[in-house]
Coordinates of C-alpha atoms (C1' of nucleotides) in Angstrom, one line a residue:
Chain A
X265 CA 24.8 -13.3 17.1
X266 CA 28.0 -11.7 18.3
X267 CA 28.2 -9.6 21.5
X268 CA 28.6 -6.0 20.6
X269 CA 30.7 -3.6 22.6
X270 CA 29.0 -0.4 21.5
X271 CA 25.8 0.6 23.2
X272 CA 24.2 1.4 19.9
X273 CA 24.7 -2.0 18.2
X274 CA 24.0 -3.9 21.3
X275 CA 20.7 -2.1 21.7
X276 CA 19.8 -2.6 18.1
X277 CA 20.8 -6.2 18.2
X278 CA 18.9 -7.0 21.4
X279 CA 15.8 -5.3 20.2
X280 CA 15.7 -7.1 16.9
X281 CA 16.6 -4.3 14.5
X282 CA 19.5 -6.0 12.7
X283 CA 19.2 -7.9 9.6
X284 CA 22.7 -7.4 8.0
X285 CA 25.8 -5.4 8.7
X286 CA 28.6 -5.0 6.2
X287 CA 31.4 -5.3 8.7
X288 CA 30.1 -6.1 12.2
X289 CA 33.3 -5.8 14.2
X290 CA 34.5 -2.7 12.3
X291 CA 31.3 -0.9 12.8
X292 CA 31.1 -1.9 16.4
X293 CA 34.6 -0.6 17.0
X294 CA 33.6 2.7 15.4
X295 CA 30.5 3.1 17.5
X296 CA 32.4 2.2 20.6
X297 CA 35.2 4.7 19.9
X298 CA 33.6 7.9 18.6
X299 CA 30.4 9.8 17.9
X300 CA 29.1 8.3 14.7
X301 CA 27.0 10.1 12.1
X302 CA 24.6 7.8 10.2
X303 CA 21.7 8.3 7.9
X304 CA 18.5 6.8 6.6
X305 CA 16.8 8.0 3.5
X306 CA 13.1 8.5 3.2
X307 CA 11.3 8.6 -0.1
X308 CA 8.6 11.3 -0.5
X309 CA 6.1 8.9 -2.1
X310 CA 3.2 10.0 0.1
X311 CA 2.5 13.0 2.2
X312 CA 3.0 10.9 5.4
X313 CA 5.2 8.1 6.4
X314 CA 3.3 5.0 7.6
X315 CA 3.9 2.3 10.2
X316 CA 6.4 0.5 7.9
X317 CA 8.7 3.5 8.3
X318 CA 8.5 3.6 12.0
X319 CA 11.3 1.0 12.4
X320 CA 13.7 3.2 10.5
X321 CA 12.8 6.2 12.7
X322 CA 13.3 4.1 15.8
X323 CA 16.8 3.2 14.6
X324 CA 17.6 6.9 14.3
X325 CA 16.0 7.4 17.8
X326 CA 18.2 4.8 19.4
X327 CA 21.3 6.2 17.7
X328 CA 20.7 9.5 19.3
X329 CA 19.8 7.9 22.7
X330 CA 23.2 6.1 22.6
X331 CA 25.1 9.2 21.9
X332 CA 25.4 9.5 18.2
X333 CA 24.2 11.8 15.4
X334 CA 21.3 10.7 13.2
X335 CA 20.6 12.2 9.8
X336 CA 17.2 12.0 8.2
X337 CA 17.6 12.3 4.5
X338 CA 14.6 13.5 2.5
X339 CA 14.7 12.1 -1.0
X340 CA 13.7 15.3 -2.8
X341 CA 16.2 14.5 -5.6
X342 CA 15.9 10.7 -5.8
X343 CA 12.1 11.1 -5.6
X344 CA 12.3 12.6 -9.1
X345 CA 13.2 9.0 -10.2
X346 CA 11.6 6.5 -7.8
X347 CA 13.4 3.5 -6.3
X348 CA 12.9 0.5 -8.6
X349 CA 14.3 -1.9 -5.9
X350 CA 12.1 -5.0 -5.7
X351 CA 9.2 -3.3 -7.5
X352 CA 7.6 -5.4 -10.2
X353 CA 6.8 -2.4 -12.3
X354 CA 7.7 1.2 -12.9
X355 CA 6.1 3.8 -10.6
X356 CA 4.4 6.8 -11.9
X357 CA 6.6 9.9 -12.0
X358 CA 5.9 12.4 -9.3
X359 CA 5.8 16.1 -10.2
X360 CA 8.3 18.3 -8.3
X361 CA 5.3 20.0 -6.6
X362 CA 4.0 16.6 -5.3
X363 CA 7.5 15.8 -4.0
X364 CA 7.8 19.0 -2.2
X365 CA 4.3 18.6 -0.7
X366 CA 5.2 15.1 0.4
X367 CA 8.4 16.2 2.0
X368 CA 6.6 18.9 3.9
X369 CA 4.2 16.3 5.2
X370 CA 6.8 13.7 6.1
X371 CA 9.2 15.9 8.0
X372 CA 6.9 16.9 10.8
X373 CA 6.9 13.5 12.3
X374 CA 10.6 13.3 13.0
X375 CA 10.7 15.8 15.8
X376 CA 8.7 13.4 18.0
X377 CA 11.5 11.0 17.8
X378 CA 14.6 13.1 17.4
X379 CA 16.1 16.2 18.8
X380 CA 17.2 18.5 16.0
X381 CA 19.7 21.3 16.3
X382 CA 23.3 22.4 15.7
X383 CA 25.1 20.5 18.4
X384 CA 27.4 17.6 17.7
X385 CA 24.8 15.0 18.7
X386 CA 21.7 16.9 17.4
X387 CA 19.9 15.3 14.6
X388 CA 20.0 16.7 11.1
X389 CA 17.4 16.7 8.4
X390 CA 18.8 17.2 4.9
X391 CA 17.4 16.9 1.4
X392 CA 19.3 15.3 -1.4
X393 CA 17.7 17.7 -3.9
X394 CA 20.3 20.2 -2.6
X395 CA 23.1 18.4 -4.4
X396 CA 21.4 16.2 -6.9
X397 CA 19.4 18.8 -8.7
X398 CA 22.4 21.0 -9.7
X399 CA 24.4 18.0 -11.0
X400 CA 25.9 18.4 -14.4
X401 CA 25.1 15.3 -16.5
X402 CA 28.4 14.8 -18.3
X403 CA 30.5 15.7 -15.3
X404 CA 28.5 13.3 -13.2
X405 CA 28.9 10.5 -15.7
X406 CA 32.6 11.0 -15.9
X407 CA 33.2 11.4 -12.2
X408 CA 30.7 8.9 -10.8
X409 CA 29.2 6.9 -13.6
X410 CA 32.4 5.4 -14.7
X411 CA 32.7 3.5 -11.4
X412 CA 29.5 1.6 -12.0
X413 CA 29.4 -1.7 -14.0
X414 CA 26.2 -2.2 -15.7
X415 CA 26.9 -6.0 -15.8
X416 CA 27.1 -5.9 -12.0
X417 CA 24.0 -3.7 -11.5
X418 CA 22.0 -6.1 -13.6
X419 CA 23.0 -8.9 -11.2
X420 CA 21.3 -7.3 -8.2
X421 CA 18.4 -9.1 -6.6
X422 CA 16.6 -5.7 -6.3
X423 CA 16.1 -5.6 -10.1
X424 CA 15.7 -9.3 -10.6
X425 CA 12.0 -9.2 -10.1
X426 CA 11.5 -6.7 -12.8
X427 CA 13.7 -8.5 -15.2
X428 CA 12.2 -11.8 -14.5
X429 CA 8.7 -10.5 -15.0
X430 CA 9.7 -9.1 -18.4
X431 CA 8.8 -5.7 -17.2
X432 CA 10.7 -2.7 -18.4
X433 CA 13.3 -1.2 -16.2
X434 CA 13.8 2.2 -17.7
X435 CA 17.2 3.9 -17.8
X436 CA 15.8 6.6 -15.6
X437 CA 15.1 4.1 -12.8
X438 CA 18.3 2.3 -13.4
X439 CA 20.0 5.5 -12.3
X440 CA 18.4 5.4 -8.9
X441 CA 21.0 3.2 -7.3
X442 CA 23.8 5.4 -8.7
X443 CA 22.3 8.5 -7.2
X444 CA 21.7 6.8 -3.9
X445 CA 25.3 5.6 -3.8
X446 CA 26.4 9.2 -4.6
X447 CA 24.2 10.4 -1.7
X448 CA 26.1 8.3 0.7
X449 CA 29.5 9.6 -0.5
X450 CA 28.2 13.2 -0.6
X451 CA 26.8 12.9 3.0
X452 CA 30.2 11.6 4.1
X453 CA 31.9 14.7 2.6
X454 CA 29.4 17.1 4.0
X455 CA 28.7 15.7 7.4
X456 CA 31.1 12.9 8.0
X457 CA 28.4 10.2 7.6
X458 CA 29.9 6.8 8.0
X459 CA 26.9 4.5 8.0
X460 CA 23.7 4.2 6.0
X461 CA 20.9 2.2 7.5
X462 CA 17.6 1.1 5.9
X463 CA 15.3 -1.8 5.3
X464 CA 16.7 -5.0 4.0
X465 CA 15.5 -4.0 0.5
X466 CA 18.1 -1.2 0.6
X467 CA 21.1 -3.5 1.0
X468 CA 22.1 -3.4 -2.7
X469 CA 21.7 0.3 -2.9
X470 CA 23.8 0.8 0.3
X471 CA 26.5 -1.5 -0.8
X472 CA 26.8 0.5 -4.0
X473 CA 27.4 3.5 -1.9
X474 CA 30.2 1.8 0.0
X475 CA 31.9 0.7 -3.2
X476 CA 31.7 4.1 -4.7
X477 CA 33.2 5.5 -1.5
X478 CA 36.2 3.1 -1.9
X479 CA 36.8 4.4 -5.4
X480 CA 36.4 8.0 -4.5
X481 CA 38.6 7.8 -1.4
X482 CA 36.2 8.2 1.5
X483 CA 36.9 6.6 4.8
X484 CA 35.4 3.1 5.1
X485 CA 31.7 3.3 5.0
X486 CA 29.2 0.8 6.5
X487 CA 25.8 -0.7 5.9
X488 CA 23.2 -1.8 8.4
X489 CA 19.8 -3.1 7.4
X490 CA 16.7 -4.0 9.4
X491 CA 14.5 -7.0 8.6
X492 CA 11.6 -6.5 6.3
X493 CA 8.8 -6.7 8.8
X494 CA 5.7 -8.7 8.3
X495 CA 3.2 -9.8 10.9
X496 CA 3.4 -13.4 12.2
X497 CA 0.8 -14.4 9.6
X498 CA 2.8 -12.9 6.8
X499 CA 1.0 -9.7 6.0
X500 CA 3.0 -6.5 5.4
X501 CA 3.1 -4.0 8.2
X502 CA 1.0 -0.9 8.0
X503 CA -2.5 -1.7 7.0
X504 CA -5.2 -0.8 9.4
X505 CA -8.9 -1.2 9.5
X506 CA -9.3 2.0 7.6
X507 CA -6.4 1.7 5.2
X508 CA -2.8 2.6 5.7
X509 CA -1.4 3.3 9.1
X510 CA -0.3 6.8 8.5
X511 CA 1.9 8.6 11.1
X512 CA 0.5 12.1 10.4
X513 CA -2.3 12.9 12.8
X514 CA -4.4 14.6 10.1
X515 CA -4.3 11.3 8.1
X516 CA -4.9 8.9 11.0
X517 CA -6.2 9.8 14.4
X518 CA -4.4 8.8 17.5
X519 CA -7.4 6.6 18.4
X520 CA -7.2 4.7 15.1
X521 CA -3.4 4.5 15.4
X522 CA -3.8 3.1 18.9
X523 CA -6.3 0.6 17.6
X524 CA -3.9 -0.7 15.0
X525 CA -1.4 -1.7 17.7
X526 CA -4.1 -3.0 20.0
X527 CA -5.0 -5.5 17.3
X528 CA -1.5 -6.9 17.0
X529 CA -1.4 -10.6 16.6
X530 CA -0.4 -12.5 19.7
X531 CA 2.7 -13.9 18.1
X532 CA 4.0 -10.4 17.3
X533 CA 3.6 -8.7 20.7
X534 CA 7.1 -9.4 22.0
X535 CA 8.8 -8.5 18.8
X536 CA 6.8 -5.3 18.4
X537 CA 7.4 -4.2 22.0
X538 CA 11.1 -4.4 21.4
X539 CA 11.0 -2.7 18.1
X540 CA 8.4 0.0 18.5
X541 CA 8.6 1.0 22.1
X542 CA 11.4 2.0 24.4
X543 CA 10.2 -0.2 27.2
X544 CA 13.1 -2.0 28.9
X545 CA 13.8 -5.5 27.5
X546 CA 12.8 -7.4 30.7
X547 CA 9.5 -5.6 30.8
X548 CA 8.9 -6.4 27.2
X549 CA 9.7 -10.0 27.8
X550 CA 7.4 -10.1 30.8
X551 CA 4.5 -8.7 28.8
X552 CA 5.1 -10.9 25.9
X553 CA 5.1 -14.0 28.1
X554 CA 1.5 -13.4 29.2
X555 CA -0.7 -16.2 28.0
X556 CA -4.3 -16.4 26.7
X557 CA -6.5 -13.4 27.2
X558 CA -3.9 -11.9 29.5
X559 CA -1.8 -10.9 26.5
X560 CA -4.4 -8.3 25.8
X561 CA -2.9 -6.3 28.6
X562 CA 0.4 -6.4 26.8
X563 CA -1.3 -5.3 23.6
X564 CA -2.8 -2.3 25.3
X565 CA 0.6 -1.4 26.7
X566 CA 2.1 -1.7 23.3
X567 CA -0.5 0.5 21.8
X568 CA -0.2 3.1 24.4
X569 CA 3.5 3.3 24.3
X570 CA 3.8 3.5 20.5
X571 CA 1.0 6.0 20.4
X572 CA 2.6 8.1 23.1
X573 CA 5.8 8.5 21.2
X574 CA 4.1 9.6 18.1
X575 CA 1.0 11.6 19.3
X576 CA 2.1 12.4 22.9
X577 CA 1.3 10.7 26.2
X578 CA -2.0 12.5 26.7
X579 CA -3.4 11.5 23.3
X580 CA -2.3 8.0 23.9
X581 CA -4.0 7.8 27.3
X582 CA -7.2 9.3 25.8
X583 CA -7.2 6.8 23.0
X584 CA -6.7 4.0 25.5
X585 CA -9.6 5.3 27.6
X586 CA -11.9 5.7 24.6
X587 CA -11.2 2.1 23.7
X588 CA -11.8 0.9 27.2
X589 CA -15.2 2.6 27.3
X590 CA -16.1 1.4 23.8
X591 CA -15.0 -2.2 24.1
X592 CA -15.0 -3.1 27.7
X593 CA -17.8 -1.0 29.1
X594 CA -19.8 -0.9 25.9
X595 CA -20.7 2.7 26.4
X596 CA -20.4 5.5 23.8
X597 CA -17.3 7.5 24.5
X598 CA -17.6 11.1 23.3
X599 CA -14.0 11.0 22.3
X600 CA -14.5 8.5 19.5
X601 CA -13.6 9.8 16.0
X602 CA -16.4 11.9 14.8
X603 CA -17.9 13.6 11.8
X604 CA -20.0 16.7 11.8
X605 CA -23.3 16.9 9.9
X606 CA -25.4 20.0 9.7
X607 CA -28.4 19.7 12.1
X608 CA -30.7 20.8 9.3
X609 CA -30.0 17.6 7.5
X610 CA -31.9 15.7 10.2
X611 CA -35.0 17.8 10.1
X612 CA -36.3 16.0 7.0
X613 CA -34.3 13.0 7.8
X614 CA -31.1 11.7 6.2
X615 CA -30.8 8.3 4.7
X616 CA -28.8 5.7 6.5
X617 CA -26.8 5.0 3.4
X618 CA -25.7 8.5 2.7
X619 CA -24.9 9.0 6.4
X620 CA -22.6 6.0 6.1
X621 CA -20.9 7.5 3.1
X622 CA -20.5 10.9 4.7
X623 CA -19.0 9.4 7.8
X624 CA -16.4 7.6 5.7
X625 CA -17.4 4.1 6.8
X626 CA -18.5 3.2 3.3
X627 CA -17.2 4.3 0.0
X628 CA -20.6 4.2 -1.8
X629 CA -24.3 3.7 -1.1
X630 CA -24.0 0.3 -2.6
X631 CA -21.3 -0.7 -0.2
X632 CA -23.3 0.7 2.7
X633 CA -26.3 -1.3 1.5
X634 CA -24.3 -4.5 1.3
X635 CA -23.1 -3.9 4.8
X636 CA -26.6 -3.5 6.1
X637 CA -27.7 -6.6 4.2
X638 CA -24.8 -8.4 5.8
X639 CA -25.9 -7.4 9.2
X640 CA -22.8 -5.4 10.0
X641 CA -24.5 -2.0 10.7
X642 CA -25.6 -0.6 14.0
X643 CA -27.0 2.8 14.9
X644 CA -26.6 3.7 18.6
X645 CA -25.8 0.0 19.1
X646 CA -29.1 -1.1 17.6
X647 CA -28.8 -3.3 14.5
X648 CA -30.1 -1.8 11.3
X649 CA -31.7 -4.0 8.7
X650 CA -33.6 -1.5 6.6
X651 CA -31.4 0.3 4.1
X652 CA -34.1 3.0 3.6
X653 CA -34.0 3.9 7.2
X654 CA -34.2 7.7 7.7
X655 CA -32.2 9.2 10.5
X656 CA -34.1 12.1 12.1
X657 CA -33.8 14.4 15.1
X658 CA -35.5 11.7 17.2
X659 CA -32.5 9.4 16.7
X660 CA -30.1 12.0 18.1
X661 CA -28.9 11.5 21.6
X662 CA -28.6 15.0 23.1
X663 CA -25.2 14.4 24.6
X664 CA -23.3 12.5 22.0
X665 CA -25.2 12.9 18.8
X666 CA -25.3 9.5 17.1
X667 CA -23.1 6.5 17.2
X668 CA -22.7 4.7 13.9
X669 CA -21.0 1.3 13.9
X670 CA -19.7 -1.0 11.1
X671 CA -18.8 -4.4 12.4
X672 CA -17.5 -4.7 15.9
X673 CA -14.6 -2.5 15.6
X674 CA -15.4 0.6 13.6
X675 CA -17.4 3.2 15.4
X676 CA -17.9 6.8 14.6
X677 CA -19.8 9.6 16.2
X678 CA -22.1 11.8 14.1
X679 CA -22.3 15.2 15.6
X680 CA -25.1 17.6 14.5
X681 CA -23.9 21.1 14.2
Chain B
rG991 C1' 13.7 0.7 -38.6
rG992 C1' 11.9 -4.9 -39.5
rA993 C1' 9.2 -9.5 -37.7
rG994 C1' 6.4 -11.7 -33.9
rG995 C1' 3.7 -11.4 -29.0
rA996 C1' 1.0 -8.9 -25.1
rG997 C1' -2.3 -5.0 -22.5
rU998 C1' -9.0 -7.8 -18.7
rG999 C1' -12.0 -5.7 -12.3
rC1000 C1' -7.6 -3.8 -6.0
rC1001 C1' -3.7 -7.8 -7.8
rC1002 C1' -2.9 -12.4 -10.5
rG1003 C1' -5.5 -14.7 -14.2
rA1004 C1' -9.6 -17.3 -17.5
rG1005 C1' -12.5 -15.8 -21.4
rU1006 C1' -11.9 -15.5 -29.1
rG1007 C1' -19.4 -12.7 -31.5
rG1008 C1' -24.9 -13.2 -27.7
rU1009 C1' -27.7 -16.4 -21.1
rU1010 C1' -20.6 -11.9 -19.4
rA1011 C1' -20.7 -6.8 -14.4
rA1012 C1' -16.9 -11.0 -16.9
rA1013 C1' -14.8 -18.2 -14.3
rG1014 C1' -10.9 -19.1 -10.7
rG1015 C1' -7.3 -17.6 -7.1
rG1016 C1' -5.3 -13.9 -3.9
rG1017 C1' -6.2 -9.7 -1.1
rA1018 C1' -9.8 -6.7 1.4
rC1019 C1' -14.3 -6.2 4.0
rG1020 C1' -18.5 -8.3 6.9
rG1021 C1' -20.6 -12.6 9.9
rA1022 C1' -19.8 -17.1 13.2
rC1023 C1' -16.2 -19.0 16.9
rU1024 C1' -12.8 -16.3 20.4
rG1025 C1' -9.6 -12.6 23.9
rU1026 C1' -11.0 -6.0 19.8
rA1027 C1' -5.6 -12.2 18.4
rA1028 C1' -4.4 -16.3 15.1
rA1029 C1' -6.4 -20.5 12.6
rU1030 C1' -11.1 -22.3 10.6
rC1031 C1' -16.0 -22.0 8.4
rC1032 C1' -19.7 -18.8 5.8
rG1033 C1' -20.9 -14.4 3.0
rU1034 C1' -19.7 -9.9 0.2
rU1035 C1' -16.4 -7.5 -3.2
rG1036 C1' -18.4 -1.5 -10.3
rG1037 C1' -22.0 2.9 -9.7
rC1038 C1' -27.1 4.7 -9.2
rU1039 C1' -33.0 7.4 -7.9
rU1040 C1' -31.7 -1.1 -7.9
rA1041 C1' -37.9 -5.9 -10.8
rG1042 C1' -34.7 -0.8 -14.1
rC1043 C1' -30.7 2.2 -15.8
rC1044 C1' -25.5 3.7 -16.4
rU1045 C1' -20.2 2.9 -16.7
rA1046 C1' -16.4 -1.0 -17.6
rC1047 C1' -12.0 -5.5 -20.5
rG1048 C1' -4.9 -0.1 -23.2
rU1049 C1' -6.9 4.6 -26.4
rU1050 C1' -9.9 6.2 -30.6
rG1051 C1' -12.8 4.9 -34.5
rG1052 C1' -15.3 0.9 -37.5
rU1053 C1' -18.0 -3.9 -38.8
rU1054 C1' -22.5 -6.1 -36.6
rC1055 C1' -29.3 -6.7 -34.5
rG1056 C1' -25.4 -7.6 -30.8
rA1057 C1' -18.1 -6.9 -29.4
rA1058 C1' -13.7 -8.0 -23.8
rU1059 C1' -14.1 -11.2 -28.1
rC1060 C1' -13.8 -9.2 -35.5
rC1061 C1' -11.2 -4.9 -38.3
rA1062 C1' -8.1 -0.1 -38.5
rA1063 C1' -5.1 3.4 -36.4
rC1064 C1' -2.6 4.9 -32.2
rC1065 C1' -0.2 4.3 -27.2
rU1066 C1' 2.6 1.1 -23.9
rC1067 C1' 5.5 -3.2 -22.8
rC1068 C1' 8.0 -7.9 -24.2
rU1069 C1' 11.0 -11.2 -27.6
rC1070 C1' 14.1 -11.7 -31.9
rC1071 C1' 16.5 -9.2 -36.0
rA1072 C1' 19.0 -4.4 -37.9

RNA sequence: GGAGGAGUGCCCGAGUGGUUAAAGGGGACGGACUGUAAAUCCGUUGGCUUAGCCUACGUUGGUUCGAAUCCAACCUCCUCCA
């Protein structure tokens, strides 16, 4: 790995963000010499980003920290198509309404990582629907489409999977890379963007943008991709105990988010500290070097730091404290995630199965029953073996309500209201 | 437009008339062991008012005592030809 002169690339490199760069020395020189504007695109495929997208956001964050101007691009236009890169089959088309809803959901998170505004180094958020939607088909084909070789596009790894699996790649999807390339050029014209960053799966798309720039006479554009992150044991990032690790607080609580990072595999701690927190490198290295059970301290630090950036320091500390009470002291913290159940339901008694379903710990009565049969269920820390168990007012603790547990890690408070 | 092939549970994939809620693998979840880790081992993996009932093998009909399995039409995809 070469030594970078610019703060930005050096930081990214030291912290493990860099997978490929189109022209290392050229880009380094640019960053060393002037304030650079770079962008990353975010597809509105869900109403929240998840942990997998954090690495991109962190790259934008470091850009701003080292004195440059990040642009977060919402794919309101490209979302009308859906990126086929490395997908083994076509995605369902999203309606314009869904896309808009998703963009509204996604955009909120960025202000925790970036400072937006009008200044030369303030971050920008733009939506490619602004220029993609009004395009005139024939004009676009003549101005932009003629620069693309279908022969070449077919040779990209990103579509290979689809072709190899004998799955259809529709013409609609085939256009995605053209539009993304056009975005790059358009962003250069509008905001002087010189660099596009993204996950390593975006390399082909970004390179297309650079090529298009050449042909349309933009200044030299650059590509920088981050590694596709998996855990040390090979799983994709972003799955938690309760599903996806969403960034939006209404989709995943700060506590559950904290728990996700707390359960990081040993072998990932060092890497994640560098990627997902802003802790100094020597501190990250020290924490990662802790051996045996000691490394749990590093995991807590990781969890608290990552959570603090997203949900705020207070929420992170509280999540940490809730976890400490729950796992280390074995007492019921009243800050555990909770569900409210009408007090009246307990008068005649509510079945343990349906309580499990309402609390979200099980998807169906059958699943709850299987968990009970498997010995995974506890009520106020008492094992439950009877799936017909009725929960009545007598089971309620006056302070906390009722603690329902599934396995060793999932706990939820049931509050009578 | 013509000829041939395919569509199975979260995913991959077996299954060509009955004992099939459907082999096997993966993933996921739970248990044991640990350190709220990994690896390993064990178990579970359609719903319900659970000795029973309901829904399910692209869709809709049909044949049959009985269909994921046979027939017809339709939809989608693949391959070759035009």
